[in-house]
PDB file of C-alpha atoms in Angstrom:
ATOM      1  CA  LYS A   1       0.000   0.000   0.000  1.00 46.00           C
ATOM      2  CA  GLN A   2       2.786   2.460   0.800  1.00 48.00           C
ATOM      3  CA  TRP A   3       4.471   1.707  -2.517  1.00 44.00           C
ATOM      4  CA  TYR A   4       1.199   2.482  -4.356  1.00 42.00           C
ATOM      5  CA  GLN A   5       0.710   5.792  -2.477  1.00 45.00           C
ATOM      6  CA  ARG A   6       4.258   6.896  -3.239  1.00 46.00           C
ATOM      7  CA  ARG A   7       3.817   5.922  -6.896  1.00 46.00           C
ATOM      8  CA  VAL A   8       0.538   7.841  -7.252  1.00 45.00           C
ATOM      9  CA  ARG A   9       2.044  10.954  -5.692  1.00 48.00           C
ATOM     10  CA  ALA A  10       4.981  10.755  -8.085  1.00 49.00           C
ATOM     11  CA  VAL A  11       2.695  10.557 -11.135  1.00 50.00           C
ATOM     12  CA  THR A  12      -0.115  12.908 -10.077  1.00 52.00           C
ATOM     13  CA  PRO A  13       0.864  16.541 -10.736  1.00 56.00           C
ATOM     14  CA  ASP A  14       0.484  18.972  -7.896  1.00 57.00           C
ATOM     15  CA  PRO A  15      -1.758  21.823  -9.119  1.00 57.00           C
ATOM     16  CA  MET A  16       0.091  24.290  -6.905  1.00 61.00           C
ATOM     17  CA  THR A  17       3.534  23.551  -8.345  1.00 63.00           C
ATOM     18  CA  ASP A  18       2.850  22.077 -11.803  1.00 61.00           C
ATOM     19  CA  SER A  19       3.523  24.844 -14.336  1.00 66.00           C
ATOM     20  CA  SER A  20       2.829  22.853 -17.489  1.00 78.00           C
ATOM     21  CA  ARG A  21      -0.441  24.777 -18.026  1.00 81.00           C
ATOM     22  CA  ILE A  22      -1.324  28.448 -18.120  1.00 84.00           C
ATOM     23  CA  GLY A  23      -4.699  30.012 -17.308  1.00 86.00           C
ATOM     24  CA  MET A  24      -6.183  32.993 -19.140  1.00 85.00           C
ATOM     25  CA  LYS A  25      -9.333  35.071 -18.542  1.00 86.00           C
ATOM     26  CA  VAL A  26     -10.964  37.281 -21.167  1.00 84.00           C
ATOM     27  CA  ALA A  27     -14.040  39.502 -21.041  1.00 80.00           C
ATOM     28  CA  GLN A  28     -17.219  38.112 -22.536  1.00 77.00           C
ATOM     29  CA  PHE A  29     -19.356  40.915 -23.894  1.00 70.00           C
ATOM     30  CA  SER A  30     -23.067  40.280 -23.820  1.00 66.00           C
ATOM     31  CA  PHE A  31     -24.206  42.113 -26.947  1.00 61.00           C
ATOM     32  CA  SER A  32     -27.663  40.530 -26.709  1.00 58.00           C
ATOM     33  CA  ARG A  33     -28.178  42.446 -23.452  1.00 59.00           C
ATOM     34  CA  LEU A  34     -27.317  45.700 -25.216  1.00 60.00           C
ATOM     35  CA  SER A  35     -30.043  45.568 -27.884  1.00 63.00           C
ATOM     36  CA  GLY A  36     -32.592  48.239 -27.101  1.00 63.00           C
ATOM     37  CA  ALA A  37     -30.478  49.687 -24.284  1.00 60.00           C
ATOM     38  CA  ASP A  38     -30.360  53.437 -23.743  1.00 59.00           C
ATOM     39  CA  ALA A  39     -27.001  54.545 -25.162  1.00 56.00           C
ATOM     40  CA  LEU A  40     -26.948  57.631 -22.927  1.00 59.00           C
ATOM     41  CA  LEU A  41     -26.902  55.548 -19.762  1.00 53.00           C
ATOM     42  CA  GLY A  42     -23.638  53.830 -20.714  1.00 52.00           C
ATOM     43  CA  VAL A  43     -22.627  50.207 -20.380  1.00 51.00           C
ATOM     44  CA  ASP A  44     -22.009  48.658 -16.975  1.00 52.00           C
ATOM     45  CA  MET A  45     -18.988  46.345 -17.126  1.00 48.00           C
ATOM     46  CA  ALA A  46     -20.377  44.284 -14.224  1.00 50.00           C
ATOM     47  CA  SER A  47     -22.909  42.769 -16.601  1.00 52.00           C
ATOM     48  CA  THR A  48     -20.415  41.472 -19.121  1.00 63.00           C
ATOM     49  CA  GLY A  49     -18.783  38.439 -17.539  1.00 75.00           C
ATOM     50  CA  GLU A  50     -15.568  36.564 -18.146  1.00 81.00           C
ATOM     51  CA  VAL A  51     -14.410  33.285 -19.664  1.00 83.00           C
ATOM     52  CA  ALA A  52     -11.379  31.311 -18.481  1.00 85.00           C
ATOM     53  CA  ALA A  53      -9.373  28.704 -20.381  1.00 89.00           C
ATOM     54  CA  PHE A  54      -6.161  26.729 -19.930  1.00 89.00           C
ATOM     55  CA  GLY A  55      -3.415  25.974 -22.418  1.00 89.00           C
ATOM     56  CA  TYR A  56       0.161  24.765 -22.688  1.00 87.00           C
ATOM     57  CA  ASP A  57       1.366  28.317 -23.355  1.00 86.00           C
ATOM     58  CA  LEU A  58       0.079  31.886 -23.266  1.00 85.00           C
ATOM     59  CA  TYR A  59      -1.047  31.846 -26.900  1.00 85.00           C
ATOM     60  CA  SER A  60      -3.054  28.612 -26.780  1.00 89.00           C
ATOM     61  CA  ALA A  61      -4.726  29.665 -23.518  1.00 88.00           C
ATOM     62  CA  TYR A  62      -5.602  33.079 -24.982  1.00 87.00           C
ATOM     63  CA  ILE A  63      -7.102  31.734 -28.233  1.00 87.00           C
ATOM     64  CA  LYS A  64      -9.094  29.103 -26.302  1.00 89.00           C
ATOM     65  CA  ALA A  65     -10.481  31.798 -24.014  1.00 88.00           C
ATOM     66  CA  LEU A  66     -11.357  34.047 -26.974  1.00 86.00           C
ATOM     67  CA  LEU A  67     -13.112  31.220 -28.817  1.00 87.00           C
ATOM     68  CA  SER A  68     -15.012  30.302 -25.635  1.00 86.00           C
ATOM     69  CA  SER A  69     -16.273  33.880 -25.365  1.00 84.00           C
ATOM     70  CA  GLY A  70     -17.878  33.668 -28.813  1.00 82.00           C
ATOM     71  CA  PHE A  71     -15.032  35.254 -30.813  1.00 82.00           C
ATOM     72  CA  LYS A  72     -14.893  33.900 -34.361  1.00 82.00           C
ATOM     73  CA  LEU A  73     -11.635  33.594 -36.263  1.00 81.00           C
ATOM     74  CA  PRO A  74     -11.700  35.723 -39.418  1.00 86.00           C
ATOM     75  CA  LYS A  75     -12.412  33.848 -42.645  1.00 91.00           C
ATOM     76  CA  LYS A  76     -11.119  36.225 -45.295  1.00 94.00           C
ATOM     77  CA  ASN A  77     -11.340  40.038 -44.972  1.00 93.00           C
ATOM     78  CA  ILE A  78      -9.578  42.083 -42.301  1.00 94.00           C
ATOM     79  CA  LEU A  79      -9.704  45.875 -41.897  1.00 93.00           C
ATOM     80  CA  LEU A  80      -6.689  47.589 -40.341  1.00 94.00           C
ATOM     81  CA  SER A  81      -6.832  51.135 -39.065  1.00 92.00           C
ATOM     82  CA  ILE A  82      -3.714  51.968 -37.090  1.00 92.00           C
ATOM     83  CA  GLY A  83      -3.214  55.601 -36.136  1.00 88.00           C
ATOM     84  CA  SER A  84       0.338  56.201 -35.016  1.00 91.00           C
ATOM     85  CA  TYR A  85       3.547  55.458 -36.878  1.00 92.00           C
ATOM     86  CA  LYS A  86       4.792  53.602 -33.797  1.00 93.00           C
ATOM     87  CA  GLY A  87       1.664  51.417 -33.788  1.00 91.00           C
ATOM     88  CA  LYS A  88       2.089  50.615 -37.480  1.00 94.00           C
ATOM     89  CA  GLN A  89       5.744  49.723 -36.896  1.00 94.00           C
ATOM     90  CA  GLU A  90       4.904  47.484 -33.907  1.00 94.00           C
ATOM     91  CA  MET A  91       2.232  45.656 -35.929  1.00 92.00           C
ATOM     92  CA  LEU A  92       4.442  45.138 -38.992  1.00 94.00           C
ATOM     93  CA  GLU A  93       5.398  41.501 -38.299  1.00 94.00           C
ATOM     94  CA  SER A  94       1.826  40.581 -37.331  1.00 93.00           C
ATOM     95  CA  VAL A  95       0.424  42.176 -40.498  1.00 94.00           C
ATOM     96  CA  LYS A  96       3.028  40.307 -42.569  1.00 95.00           C
ATOM     97  CA  LEU A  97       1.848  37.091 -40.940  1.00 94.00           C
ATOM     98  CA  LEU A  98      -1.806  37.859 -41.725  1.00 94.00           C
ATOM     99  CA  HIS A  99      -0.832  38.533 -45.347  1.00 95.00           C
ATOM    100  CA  THR A 100       1.189  35.290 -45.519  1.00 94.00           C
ATOM    101  CA  MET A 101      -1.796  33.373 -44.102  1.00 94.00           C
ATOM    102  CA  GLY A 102      -3.834  34.494 -47.127  1.00 94.00           C
ATOM    103  CA  TYR A 103      -6.149  37.072 -45.569  1.00 95.00           C
ATOM    104  CA  THR A 104      -7.389  39.902 -47.779  1.00 94.00           C
ATOM    105  CA  LEU A 105      -6.289  43.067 -45.997  1.00 95.00           C
ATOM    106  CA  TYR A 106      -7.967  46.454 -46.211  1.00 94.00           C
ATOM    107  CA  GLY A 107      -6.875  49.632 -44.520  1.00 92.00           C
ATOM    108  CA  SER A 108      -7.486  53.300 -43.983  1.00 88.00           C
ATOM    109  CA  SER A 109      -5.394  55.349 -46.398  1.00 87.00           C
ATOM    110  CA  GLY A 110      -2.468  56.026 -44.024  1.00 90.00           C
ATOM    111  CA  THR A 111      -2.353  52.429 -42.819  1.00 93.00           C
ATOM    112  CA  ALA A 112      -2.552  51.014 -46.347  1.00 93.00           C
ATOM    113  CA  ASP A 113       0.197  53.375 -47.579  1.00 94.00           C
ATOM    114  CA  PHE A 114       2.544  52.362 -44.751  1.00 95.00           C
ATOM    115  CA  TYR A 115       2.167  48.612 -45.253  1.00 96.00           C
ATOM    116  CA  ASN A 116       2.195  48.808 -49.055  1.00 95.00           C
ATOM    117  CA  GLU A 117       5.559  50.614 -48.752  1.00 96.00           C
ATOM    118  CA  HIS A 118       6.755  47.627 -46.712  1.00 96.00           C
ATOM    119  CA  GLY A 119       5.724  45.113 -49.396  1.00 95.00           C
ATOM    120  CA  ILE A 120       2.396  44.014 -47.896  1.00 95.00           C
ATOM    121  CA  THR A 121      -0.588  44.343 -50.223  1.00 94.00           C
ATOM    122  CA  ILE A 122      -3.406  46.239 -48.527  1.00 94.00           C
ATOM    123  CA  THR A 123      -6.379  47.765 -50.341  1.00 92.00           C
ATOM    124  CA  SER A 124      -6.934  51.371 -49.304  1.00 91.00           C
ATOM    125  CA  ILE A 125     -10.493  52.341 -48.361  1.00 90.00           C
ATOM    126  CA  SER A 126     -11.678  55.915 -47.838  1.00 85.00           C
ATOM    127  CA  TRP A 127     -13.346  57.273 -44.725  1.00 78.00           C
ATOM    128  CA  PRO A 128     -17.057  58.161 -45.090  1.00 70.00           C
ATOM    129  CA  PHE A 129     -16.417  61.714 -43.827  1.00 62.00           C
ATOM    130  CA  ASN A 130     -13.753  64.218 -44.719  1.00 53.00           C
ATOM    131  CA  GLU A 131     -11.833  66.313 -42.177  1.00 55.00           C
ATOM    132  CA  ASN A 132     -14.542  68.977 -41.685  1.00 51.00           C
ATOM    133  CA  GLY A 133     -17.174  66.318 -40.854  1.00 49.00           C
ATOM    134  CA  GLU A 134     -19.072  66.511 -44.146  1.00 54.00           C
ATOM    135  CA  GLY A 135     -19.891  63.433 -46.183  1.00 52.00           C
ATOM    136  CA  SER A 136     -17.364  62.317 -48.757  1.00 53.00           C
ATOM    137  CA  SER A 137     -18.322  63.114 -52.339  1.00 54.00           C
ATOM    138  CA  SER A 138     -16.455  60.112 -53.740  1.00 59.00           C
ATOM    139  CA  ASN A 139     -18.464  57.390 -55.473  1.00 62.00           C
ATOM    140  CA  THR A 140     -16.064  54.700 -54.279  1.00 67.00           C
ATOM    141  CA  PRO A 141     -17.175  52.572 -51.316  1.00 75.00           C
ATOM    142  CA  SER A 142     -16.047  53.889 -47.935  1.00 82.00           C
ATOM    143  CA  ILE A 143     -15.157  52.107 -44.707  1.00 84.00           C
ATOM    144  CA  GLY A 144     -18.706  52.883 -43.528  1.00 83.00           C
ATOM    145  CA  ASP A 145     -20.172  51.149 -46.601  1.00 84.00           C
ATOM    146  CA  TYR A 146     -18.012  48.067 -46.014  1.00 85.00           C
ATOM    147  CA  LEU A 147     -18.896  47.952 -42.303  1.00 84.00           C
ATOM    148  CA  SER A 148     -22.640  48.341 -42.885  1.00 84.00           C
ATOM    149  CA  SER A 149     -22.612  45.500 -45.435  1.00 85.00           C
ATOM    150  CA  GLN A 150     -20.537  43.338 -43.035  1.00 88.00           C
ATOM    151  CA  ARG A 151     -17.734  42.718 -45.535  1.00 89.00           C
ATOM    152  CA  PHE A 152     -15.054  42.513 -42.831  1.00 91.00           C
ATOM    153  CA  ASP A 153     -14.583  39.429 -40.693  1.00 91.00           C
ATOM    154  CA  LEU A 154     -12.283  41.278 -38.282  1.00 90.00           C
ATOM    155  CA  VAL A 155     -11.527  44.948 -37.593  1.00 90.00           C
ATOM    156  CA  ILE A 156      -8.258  45.914 -35.937  1.00 90.00           C
ATOM    157  CA  ASN A 157      -8.526  49.557 -34.896  1.00 90.00           C
ATOM    158  CA  LEU A 158      -5.659  51.073 -32.913  1.00 89.00           C
ATOM    159  CA  PRO A 159      -6.059  54.840 -32.432  1.00 84.00           C
TER     160      PRO A 159
END
């Protein structure tokens, strides 16, 4: 009996010291609760909730948690709108990876120009409003048109 107990302890990982797994929590937004809500009252974060998941590393735990919260991986079209030069530079390797993975990338004019200069093909899309807040007179589709027709599977917007 003592041999068996020692053997089981040696094989059974101790959850307090075993670091072969990582835990990750992400927010779970309850958009169904928001339909019909008064926008002027604001959104109370206490009603959102969280989802936890475990993985062998940070990345697998994070993607499992995101998928558990209802996040869907993009199928084809991704919109990038990255404001600062520093942000564009920091995202360069990730955007290259998205391009290599075969995603069709779209971007605001500044974002598209930056990545096109770095050899990554991104289709430039205009904003629906010009700088003084008036509607754009261009007949080409704008970001607003693409968003309203749900042509993007993922939007990455970094101000």
